[in-house]
């Protein structure tokens, strides 16, 4: 038997009776660093929490199932996950990466991985032909779709087809849509990463990250890395993320319905030059999204007529708070220029369209009337 995705946010297929001997409905937090052994050569399967802990393991199983992978590893943040992932590569390896990535990933590649001898080529993977840039030492392609913050959409399956049989790993950062709306492994990707801080946790209260794989060899390498480098998620934070995931399906549905309505409304406001949301039929990635995802998500970006208006909106919205991050219950407004993408070199930022007039919204679960009213008063 295999449950549907809404059920899988709470239950594993193998769950038959309530947890353990106590009947506790909530999975326990195993707040322990180490585990004892009955005798030499005997083990409960757990030795030390850096390697594995039952609470983290439960969360990892849930996330693996949600993404359709054979294994998931939970890390202390999205960046801890991506940093560990980069340990799969060695000096002299070449990676092709999307130009318009989360700013923290750009910073990691430029300031940590390059120093360690890894070579990068940045592409607009949604329009450039990756095949023209593959070299003998190309080991992986790293993409986000939709991208952050410009919402460019890459056809995952088409990209995977181009890399097939070349021994090049396709890595997709699936944070923006969450496994509820998009499953890159099923479209041919090899590795999925998430900032679990965002939709999976869903409440802007806990940092977490994930790597999900569908290959035993890659899973073994990553298990070795998590135990050796030590960035695994703590038992308590694992429990918080597990609790967040329970409501993933209802949160995503509500947030994306709000995002669609807000995108339509903003498109009609004087002072707003353009709204970039893949759910709008004018968005160039609209048809691809329909094909490869189960929805359009709840992130939208818009460009104001002037920098002054952008700054005014950041300061004058009251319900909608001016903060980094996304995927929580609250609607947040972000200024990519000085926040999430401050460390992206200016030339690259402008080429991607991240100007001083661009704002990003993570649409939350509030009543749509209240969100619109907040914008209405701020636009006055
Ligand atoms: C936030 C984010 C990250 C980094 O995750 P943290 O949990 O903040 O370390 C990576 N990728 C994307 C797309 C993100 O939004």
Tab-separated table of C-alpha atoms and ligand atoms in Angstrom:
chain	number	residue	atom	x	y	z
A	1	UNK	CA	0.000	0.000	0.000
A	2	UNK	CA	1.209	3.489	-0.722
A	3	UNK	CA	-0.396	6.575	0.737
A	4	UNK	CA	-1.179	9.778	-1.131
A	5	UNK	CA	1.058	12.780	-0.565
A	6	UNK	CA	-1.201	14.523	2.001
A	7	UNK	CA	-1.155	11.367	4.136
A	8	UNK	CA	2.573	10.926	3.666
A	9	UNK	CA	3.131	14.302	5.378
A	10	UNK	CA	2.157	12.528	8.605
A	11	UNK	CA	2.401	8.796	8.156
A	12	UNK	CA	4.947	6.344	6.839
A	13	UNK	CA	3.629	3.348	4.939
A	14	UNK	CA	5.045	1.072	7.608
A	15	UNK	CA	3.154	2.810	10.447
A	16	UNK	CA	0.488	0.412	11.571
A	17	UNK	CA	0.105	0.918	15.292
A	18	UNK	CA	0.647	4.112	17.264
A	19	UNK	CA	4.223	4.784	18.152
A	20	UNK	CA	6.009	2.206	20.272
A	21	UNK	CA	4.744	0.746	23.525
A	22	UNK	CA	3.351	3.926	25.053
A	23	UNK	CA	0.760	4.747	22.406
A	24	UNK	CA	2.197	8.241	22.058
A	25	UNK	CA	0.706	9.786	18.927
A	26	UNK	CA	3.522	12.296	18.661
A	27	UNK	CA	6.869	10.770	17.741
A	28	UNK	CA	9.309	11.085	20.687
A	29	UNK	CA	12.229	13.490	20.724
A	30	UNK	CA	15.228	11.296	21.476
A	31	UNK	CA	17.245	14.005	23.176
A	32	UNK	CA	20.396	11.969	23.580
A	33	UNK	CA	23.922	12.268	22.233
A	34	UNK	CA	24.815	8.608	22.649
A	35	UNK	CA	23.276	5.133	22.906
A	36	UNK	CA	24.301	2.195	25.102
A	37	UNK	CA	24.965	-1.355	23.971
A	38	UNK	CA	23.815	-4.533	25.630
A	39	UNK	CA	27.092	-6.258	24.909
A	40	UNK	CA	30.046	-6.407	22.569
A	41	UNK	CA	28.833	-6.760	19.010
A	42	UNK	CA	25.255	-5.930	20.006
A	43	UNK	CA	23.543	-2.702	18.942
A	44	UNK	CA	20.112	-1.137	18.813
A	45	UNK	CA	21.172	0.281	15.464
A	46	UNK	CA	22.072	3.608	17.050
A	47	UNK	CA	25.521	4.541	18.374
A	48	UNK	CA	25.921	8.293	18.464
A	49	UNK	CA	23.575	11.068	17.364
A	50	UNK	CA	26.013	12.595	14.851
A	51	UNK	CA	25.606	9.355	12.865
A	52	UNK	CA	21.905	8.841	13.437
A	53	UNK	CA	19.153	9.501	15.950
A	54	UNK	CA	15.664	7.967	15.847
A	55	UNK	CA	13.914	11.340	15.636
A	56	UNK	CA	16.098	12.522	12.766
A	57	UNK	CA	15.723	9.143	11.096
A	58	UNK	CA	11.936	9.360	11.228
A	59	UNK	CA	12.020	12.840	9.683
A	60	UNK	CA	14.445	11.653	6.987
A	61	UNK	CA	12.151	8.778	6.063
A	62	UNK	CA	9.184	11.120	5.745
A	63	UNK	CA	11.116	13.527	3.511
A	64	UNK	CA	12.557	10.696	1.381
A	65	UNK	CA	9.007	9.444	0.750
A	66	UNK	CA	7.692	12.924	-0.039
A	67	UNK	CA	10.360	13.413	-2.718
A	68	UNK	CA	10.231	9.837	-3.977
A	69	UNK	CA	13.884	9.149	-3.090
A	70	UNK	CA	15.517	6.120	-1.495
A	71	UNK	CA	17.240	8.201	1.144
A	72	UNK	CA	17.057	11.680	2.674
A	73	UNK	CA	19.572	13.291	5.014
A	74	UNK	CA	18.595	16.078	7.407
A	75	UNK	CA	21.064	18.878	8.091
A	76	UNK	CA	21.234	21.816	10.467
A	77	UNK	CA	20.431	24.264	7.624
A	78	UNK	CA	19.967	24.406	3.877
A	79	UNK	CA	23.499	25.750	3.511
A	80	UNK	CA	24.873	22.918	5.691
A	81	UNK	CA	23.186	20.496	3.277
A	82	UNK	CA	24.624	22.191	0.174
A	83	UNK	CA	28.079	22.508	1.783
A	84	UNK	CA	28.096	18.782	2.540
A	85	UNK	CA	26.845	18.024	-0.955
A	86	UNK	CA	29.782	19.939	-2.430
A	87	UNK	CA	32.129	17.487	-0.663
A	88	UNK	CA	31.146	14.989	-3.363
A	89	UNK	CA	33.434	16.989	-5.662
A	90	UNK	CA	37.198	17.363	-5.742
A	91	UNK	CA	39.683	19.961	-7.021
A	92	UNK	CA	39.579	20.116	-10.809
A	93	UNK	CA	35.903	19.181	-11.051
A	94	UNK	CA	33.653	21.491	-13.064
A	95	UNK	CA	30.066	22.372	-12.201
A	96	UNK	CA	27.484	24.190	-14.284
A	97	UNK	CA	25.209	26.286	-12.085
A	98	UNK	CA	22.133	28.424	-12.696
A	99	UNK	CA	22.976	32.156	-12.688
A	100	UNK	CA	19.955	33.196	-10.663
A	101	UNK	CA	20.404	31.088	-7.531
A	102	UNK	CA	19.763	31.714	-3.859
A	103	UNK	CA	22.439	34.253	-2.834
A	104	UNK	CA	23.878	31.966	-0.152
A	105	UNK	CA	24.582	29.260	-2.729
A	106	UNK	CA	26.351	31.803	-4.953
A	107	UNK	CA	28.445	32.904	-1.965
A	108	UNK	CA	29.343	29.305	-1.103
A	109	UNK	CA	30.419	28.503	-4.662
A	110	UNK	CA	32.358	31.762	-5.154
A	111	UNK	CA	34.048	32.079	-1.786
A	112	UNK	CA	34.452	28.551	-0.448
A	113	UNK	CA	34.289	25.959	-3.212
A	114	UNK	CA	36.348	27.920	-5.786
A	115	UNK	CA	39.146	28.289	-3.250
A	116	UNK	CA	39.086	24.499	-2.949
A	117	UNK	CA	39.686	24.100	-6.668
A	118	UNK	CA	36.201	23.561	-8.009
A	119	UNK	CA	35.429	25.315	-11.300
A	120	UNK	CA	32.057	26.876	-12.081
A	121	UNK	CA	30.223	28.031	-15.189
A	122	UNK	CA	27.097	30.106	-14.597
A	123	UNK	CA	24.269	29.731	-17.119
A	124	UNK	CA	20.669	30.781	-17.558
A	125	UNK	CA	19.687	27.148	-17.534
A	126	UNK	CA	16.094	27.986	-18.488
A	127	UNK	CA	17.315	29.306	-21.865
A	128	UNK	CA	20.990	28.483	-22.501
A	129	UNK	CA	21.832	25.111	-24.032
A	130	UNK	CA	23.764	23.234	-21.377
A	131	UNK	CA	25.315	20.897	-23.948
A	132	UNK	CA	27.457	23.737	-25.313
A	133	UNK	CA	29.154	24.126	-21.949
A	134	UNK	CA	29.817	20.558	-20.887
A	135	UNK	CA	33.520	19.795	-20.505
A	136	UNK	CA	35.454	16.620	-19.830
A	137	UNK	CA	35.595	17.442	-16.112
A	138	UNK	CA	31.929	18.479	-15.762
A	139	UNK	CA	30.524	16.544	-12.819
A	140	UNK	CA	27.218	18.185	-12.018
A	141	UNK	CA	24.586	20.748	-12.972
A	142	UNK	CA	22.944	22.706	-10.146
A	143	UNK	CA	19.607	24.404	-10.776
A	144	UNK	CA	16.674	26.002	-9.000
A	145	UNK	CA	13.291	26.181	-10.693
A	146	UNK	CA	11.579	28.552	-10.351
A	147	UNK	CA	14.694	30.614	-9.640
A	148	UNK	CA	15.184	32.946	-6.739
A	149	UNK	CA	14.059	35.694	-7.085
A	150	UNK	CA	13.363	36.083	-10.828
A	151	UNK	CA	11.107	33.007	-11.086
A	152	UNK	CA	12.666	31.605	-14.262
A	153	UNK	CA	11.456	28.111	-15.014
A	154	UNK	CA	13.697	25.312	-16.275
A	155	UNK	CA	12.293	22.164	-17.853
A	156	UNK	CA	13.787	19.566	-15.495
A	157	UNK	CA	13.069	16.550	-17.671
A	158	UNK	CA	14.542	18.163	-20.791
A	159	UNK	CA	17.674	19.105	-18.849
A	160	UNK	CA	17.949	15.612	-17.331
A	161	UNK	CA	17.684	14.077	-20.806
A	162	UNK	CA	20.648	16.140	-21.998
A	163	UNK	CA	22.804	14.916	-19.109
A	164	UNK	CA	21.780	11.294	-19.189
A	165	UNK	CA	24.546	8.765	-19.856
A	166	UNK	CA	27.195	11.445	-19.428
A	167	UNK	CA	27.803	10.709	-15.757
A	168	UNK	CA	26.800	14.261	-14.851
A	169	UNK	CA	24.640	14.643	-11.754
A	170	UNK	CA	21.578	16.866	-11.994
A	171	UNK	CA	21.014	18.607	-8.665
A	172	UNK	CA	17.783	20.540	-8.104
A	173	UNK	CA	17.217	22.926	-5.206
A	174	UNK	CA	13.476	22.350	-4.760
A	175	UNK	CA	12.979	24.770	-1.859
A	176	UNK	CA	10.618	27.156	-3.682
A	177	UNK	CA	7.937	24.584	-4.473
A	178	UNK	CA	8.451	21.975	-1.757
A	179	UNK	CA	7.921	18.258	-2.417
A	180	UNK	CA	4.192	18.863	-2.215
A	181	UNK	CA	4.239	20.631	-5.585
A	182	UNK	CA	7.269	19.273	-7.445
A	183	UNK	CA	9.346	16.073	-7.347
A	184	UNK	CA	12.513	16.530	-9.435
A	185	UNK	CA	13.725	12.928	-8.929
A	186	UNK	CA	10.659	11.723	-10.790
A	187	UNK	CA	11.571	14.051	-13.650
A	188	UNK	CA	15.073	12.609	-13.969
A	189	UNK	CA	17.114	14.629	-11.466
A	190	UNK	CA	19.690	12.731	-9.400
A	191	UNK	CA	19.776	14.788	-6.220
A	192	UNK	CA	17.294	17.180	-4.603
A	193	UNK	CA	18.223	19.715	-1.951
A	194	UNK	CA	15.968	21.755	0.285
A	195	UNK	CA	16.187	24.508	2.743
A	196	UNK	CA	13.873	22.835	5.253
A	197	UNK	CA	13.728	26.207	6.988
A	198	UNK	CA	11.204	27.299	4.379
A	199	UNK	CA	8.019	25.392	3.405
A	200	UNK	CA	8.903	22.089	5.083
A	201	UNK	CA	9.301	23.636	8.541
A	202	UNK	CA	6.817	26.285	7.493
A	203	UNK	CA	6.714	28.495	10.580
A	204	UNK	CA	9.824	30.694	10.355
A	205	UNK	CA	11.088	29.186	13.600
A	206	UNK	CA	13.659	26.485	12.761
A	207	UNK	CA	16.611	26.102	10.406
A	208	UNK	CA	17.008	22.822	8.534
A	209	UNK	CA	18.246	21.419	5.240
A	210	UNK	CA	17.849	18.213	3.248
A	211	UNK	CA	19.537	16.186	0.557
A	212	UNK	CA	17.404	13.525	-1.115
A	213	UNK	CA	18.864	10.892	-3.443
A	214	UNK	CA	17.688	7.876	-5.378
A	215	UNK	CA	20.998	6.060	-5.760
A	216	UNK	CA	22.629	3.773	-3.163
A	217	UNK	CA	26.170	4.803	-3.988
A	218	UNK	CA	25.492	8.535	-3.597
A	219	UNK	CA	23.533	7.812	-0.422
A	220	UNK	CA	26.518	5.893	1.050
A	221	UNK	CA	28.895	8.746	0.211
A	222	UNK	CA	26.596	11.303	1.845
A	223	UNK	CA	26.043	9.114	4.935
A	224	UNK	CA	29.828	8.979	5.296
A	225	UNK	CA	30.013	12.766	4.933
A	226	UNK	CA	27.258	13.581	7.443
A	227	UNK	CA	28.846	11.344	10.060
A	228	UNK	CA	32.318	12.699	9.360
A	229	UNK	CA	31.623	16.410	9.022
A	230	UNK	CA	28.812	16.547	11.570
A	231	UNK	CA	26.127	18.937	10.332
A	232	UNK	CA	23.165	16.619	11.020
A	233	UNK	CA	19.934	18.129	12.348
A	234	UNK	CA	19.408	17.973	16.126
A	235	UNK	CA	16.674	15.731	17.572
A	236	UNK	CA	14.560	18.647	18.757
A	237	UNK	CA	14.794	20.528	15.466
A	238	UNK	CA	14.019	17.283	13.634
A	239	UNK	CA	10.842	17.048	15.665
A	240	UNK	CA	9.894	20.660	14.888
A	241	UNK	CA	10.373	20.135	11.151
A	242	UNK	CA	8.385	16.892	11.340
A	243	UNK	CA	5.589	18.795	13.030
A	244	UNK	CA	5.727	21.483	10.348
A	245	UNK	CA	5.530	18.919	7.545
A	246	UNK	CA	2.274	17.543	8.941
A	247	UNK	CA	0.468	20.633	7.626
A	248	UNK	CA	2.535	21.067	4.439
A	249	UNK	CA	-0.328	20.188	2.110
A	250	UNK	CA	-2.880	22.590	3.604
A	251	UNK	CA	-0.336	25.381	3.972
A	252	UNK	CA	0.846	25.080	0.372
A	253	UNK	CA	-2.701	25.056	-0.973
A	254	UNK	CA	-3.710	28.125	0.976
A	255	UNK	CA	-0.495	30.057	0.353
A	256	UNK	CA	-0.569	29.417	-3.372
A	257	UNK	CA	-4.206	30.382	-3.673
A	258	UNK	CA	-3.373	33.682	-1.918
A	259	UNK	CA	-0.339	34.140	-4.193
A	260	UNK	CA	-2.427	33.702	-7.344
A	261	UNK	CA	-4.990	36.251	-6.189
A	262	UNK	CA	-2.335	38.715	-5.090
A	263	UNK	CA	-0.441	38.342	-8.379
A	264	UNK	CA	-3.600	39.215	-10.317
A	265	UNK	CA	-4.385	42.139	-8.057
A	266	UNK	CA	-0.852	43.577	-8.069
A	267	UNK	CA	-0.727	43.329	-11.872
A	268	UNK	CA	-3.529	45.892	-12.036
A	269	UNK	CA	-2.050	48.458	-9.655
A	270	UNK	CA	-0.584	51.699	-10.964
A	271	UNK	CA	3.018	51.915	-9.869
A	272	UNK	CA	3.602	48.167	-10.307
A	273	UNK	CA	5.408	47.654	-13.600
A	274	UNK	CA	5.307	43.870	-13.805
A	275	UNK	CA	4.474	40.881	-11.659
A	276	UNK	CA	6.551	37.750	-12.132
A	277	UNK	CA	4.541	34.728	-11.014
A	278	UNK	CA	4.553	31.450	-12.971
A	279	UNK	CA	0.852	31.013	-12.282
A	280	UNK	CA	0.087	33.964	-14.574
A	281	UNK	CA	-0.527	32.755	-18.134
A	282	UNK	CA	1.788	35.478	-19.507
A	283	UNK	CA	4.752	34.003	-17.574
A	284	UNK	CA	7.128	32.310	-20.058
A	285	UNK	CA	7.470	29.255	-17.797
A	286	UNK	CA	3.721	28.804	-17.251
A	287	UNK	CA	3.285	25.791	-19.556
A	288	UNK	CA	6.427	24.030	-18.298
A	289	UNK	CA	5.227	24.467	-14.725
A	290	UNK	CA	1.867	22.965	-15.645
A	291	UNK	CA	3.684	19.947	-17.000
A	292	UNK	CA	6.252	19.363	-14.267
A	293	UNK	CA	4.663	20.667	-11.062
A	294	UNK	CA	1.331	20.290	-9.307
A	295	UNK	CA	0.980	24.026	-8.767
A	296	UNK	CA	2.746	27.360	-9.102
A	297	UNK	CA	3.810	27.923	-5.510
A	298	UNK	CA	3.451	30.963	-3.319
A	299	UNK	CA	6.519	33.030	-4.212
A	300	UNK	CA	6.136	36.052	-6.403
A	301	UNK	CA	8.399	38.864	-7.480
A	302	UNK	CA	7.371	42.263	-8.757
A	303	UNK	CA	8.984	45.324	-10.178
A	304	UNK	CA	7.912	48.805	-9.093
A	305	UNK	CA	7.976	51.858	-11.367
A	306	UNK	CA	10.564	53.497	-9.128
A	307	UNK	CA	13.041	52.719	-6.381
A	308	UNK	CA	11.157	55.203	-4.179
A	309	UNK	CA	7.977	53.165	-4.450
A	310	UNK	CA	9.833	49.932	-3.669
A	311	UNK	CA	11.286	51.484	-0.515
A	312	UNK	CA	7.915	52.932	0.451
A	313	UNK	CA	6.261	49.519	0.181
A	314	UNK	CA	8.967	47.940	2.325
A	315	UNK	CA	8.430	50.547	4.994
A	316	UNK	CA	4.702	51.122	4.813
A	317	UNK	CA	3.263	47.615	4.684
A	318	UNK	CA	2.230	46.764	8.228
A	319	UNK	CA	0.758	43.268	8.230
A	320	UNK	CA	3.300	42.181	5.636
A	321	UNK	CA	6.669	42.307	7.326
A	322	UNK	CA	9.977	43.274	5.794
A	323	UNK	CA	12.219	40.254	6.377
A	324	UNK	CA	14.347	37.683	4.597
A	325	UNK	CA	13.257	34.102	4.242
A	326	UNK	CA	10.138	32.490	2.861
A	327	UNK	CA	7.778	29.603	3.156
A	328	UNK	CA	6.368	30.433	6.573
A	329	UNK	CA	2.801	31.082	7.638
A	330	UNK	CA	3.346	34.867	7.619
A	331	UNK	CA	3.604	36.909	4.428
A	332	UNK	CA	7.068	38.450	4.149
A	333	UNK	CA	8.383	41.079	1.765
A	334	UNK	CA	12.056	41.022	0.828
A	335	UNK	CA	14.419	43.428	-0.914
A	336	UNK	CA	16.717	41.014	-2.776
A	337	UNK	CA	19.173	43.825	-3.576
A	338	UNK	CA	20.205	44.373	0.045
A	339	UNK	CA	19.049	41.114	1.640
A	340	UNK	CA	19.088	37.664	0.034
A	341	UNK	CA	21.219	38.691	-2.945
A	342	UNK	CA	23.481	41.347	-1.411
A	343	UNK	CA	26.581	39.191	-1.998
A	344	UNK	CA	25.836	38.493	-5.651
A	345	UNK	CA	28.260	40.626	-7.718
A	346	UNK	CA	26.525	43.743	-9.078
A	347	UNK	CA	27.093	42.924	-12.738
A	348	UNK	CA	25.535	39.499	-12.350
A	349	UNK	CA	22.678	40.846	-10.247
A	350	UNK	CA	21.741	43.453	-12.834
A	351	UNK	CA	22.050	40.970	-15.677
A	352	UNK	CA	19.584	38.750	-13.813
A	353	UNK	CA	17.232	41.719	-13.431
A	354	UNK	CA	17.623	42.191	-9.679
A	355	UNK	CA	17.427	45.986	-9.618
A	356	UNK	CA	16.594	48.464	-6.857
A	357	UNK	CA	12.941	48.321	-7.974
A	358	UNK	CA	12.463	44.590	-7.469
A	359	UNK	CA	10.650	43.167	-4.453
A	360	UNK	CA	9.987	39.538	-3.554
A	361	UNK	CA	6.973	38.254	-1.669
A	362	UNK	CA	6.591	35.032	0.222
A	363	UNK	CA	2.829	34.847	0.421
A	364	UNK	CA	1.492	33.361	3.632
A	365	UNK	CA	-1.809	32.173	5.018
A	366	UNK	CA	-3.519	35.416	6.035
A	367	UNK	CA	-6.939	36.377	4.654
A	368	UNK	CA	-6.403	37.650	1.122
A	369	UNK	CA	-8.575	40.716	1.889
A	370	UNK	CA	-6.154	41.733	4.650
A	371	UNK	CA	-3.115	41.298	2.407
A	372	UNK	CA	-4.694	43.401	-0.331
A	373	UNK	CA	-5.818	46.047	2.174
A	374	UNK	CA	-2.263	46.269	3.497
A	375	UNK	CA	-0.879	46.870	0.008
A	376	UNK	CA	-3.673	49.316	-0.749
A	377	UNK	CA	-2.787	51.539	2.192
A	378	UNK	CA	0.956	51.259	1.489
A	379	UNK	CA	0.471	52.199	-2.182
A	380	UNK	CA	-1.416	55.402	-1.227
B	1	LIG	C1	17.009	29.694	2.151
B	1	LIG	C2	17.488	28.953	0.982
B	1	LIG	C3	18.654	28.187	1.045
B	1	LIG	C4	19.519	28.127	2.268
B	1	LIG	O1	18.866	27.508	3.337
B	1	LIG	P1	19.116	27.863	4.888
B	1	LIG	O2	18.197	26.938	5.577
B	1	LIG	O3	18.777	29.309	5.073
B	1	LIG	O4	20.559	27.599	5.167
B	1	LIG	C5	19.010	27.482	-0.095
B	1	LIG	N1	18.277	27.537	-1.221
B	1	LIG	C6	17.158	28.274	-1.312
B	1	LIG	C7	16.381	28.287	-2.582
B	1	LIG	C8	16.727	29.010	-0.218
B	1	LIG	O5	15.621	29.750	-0.311
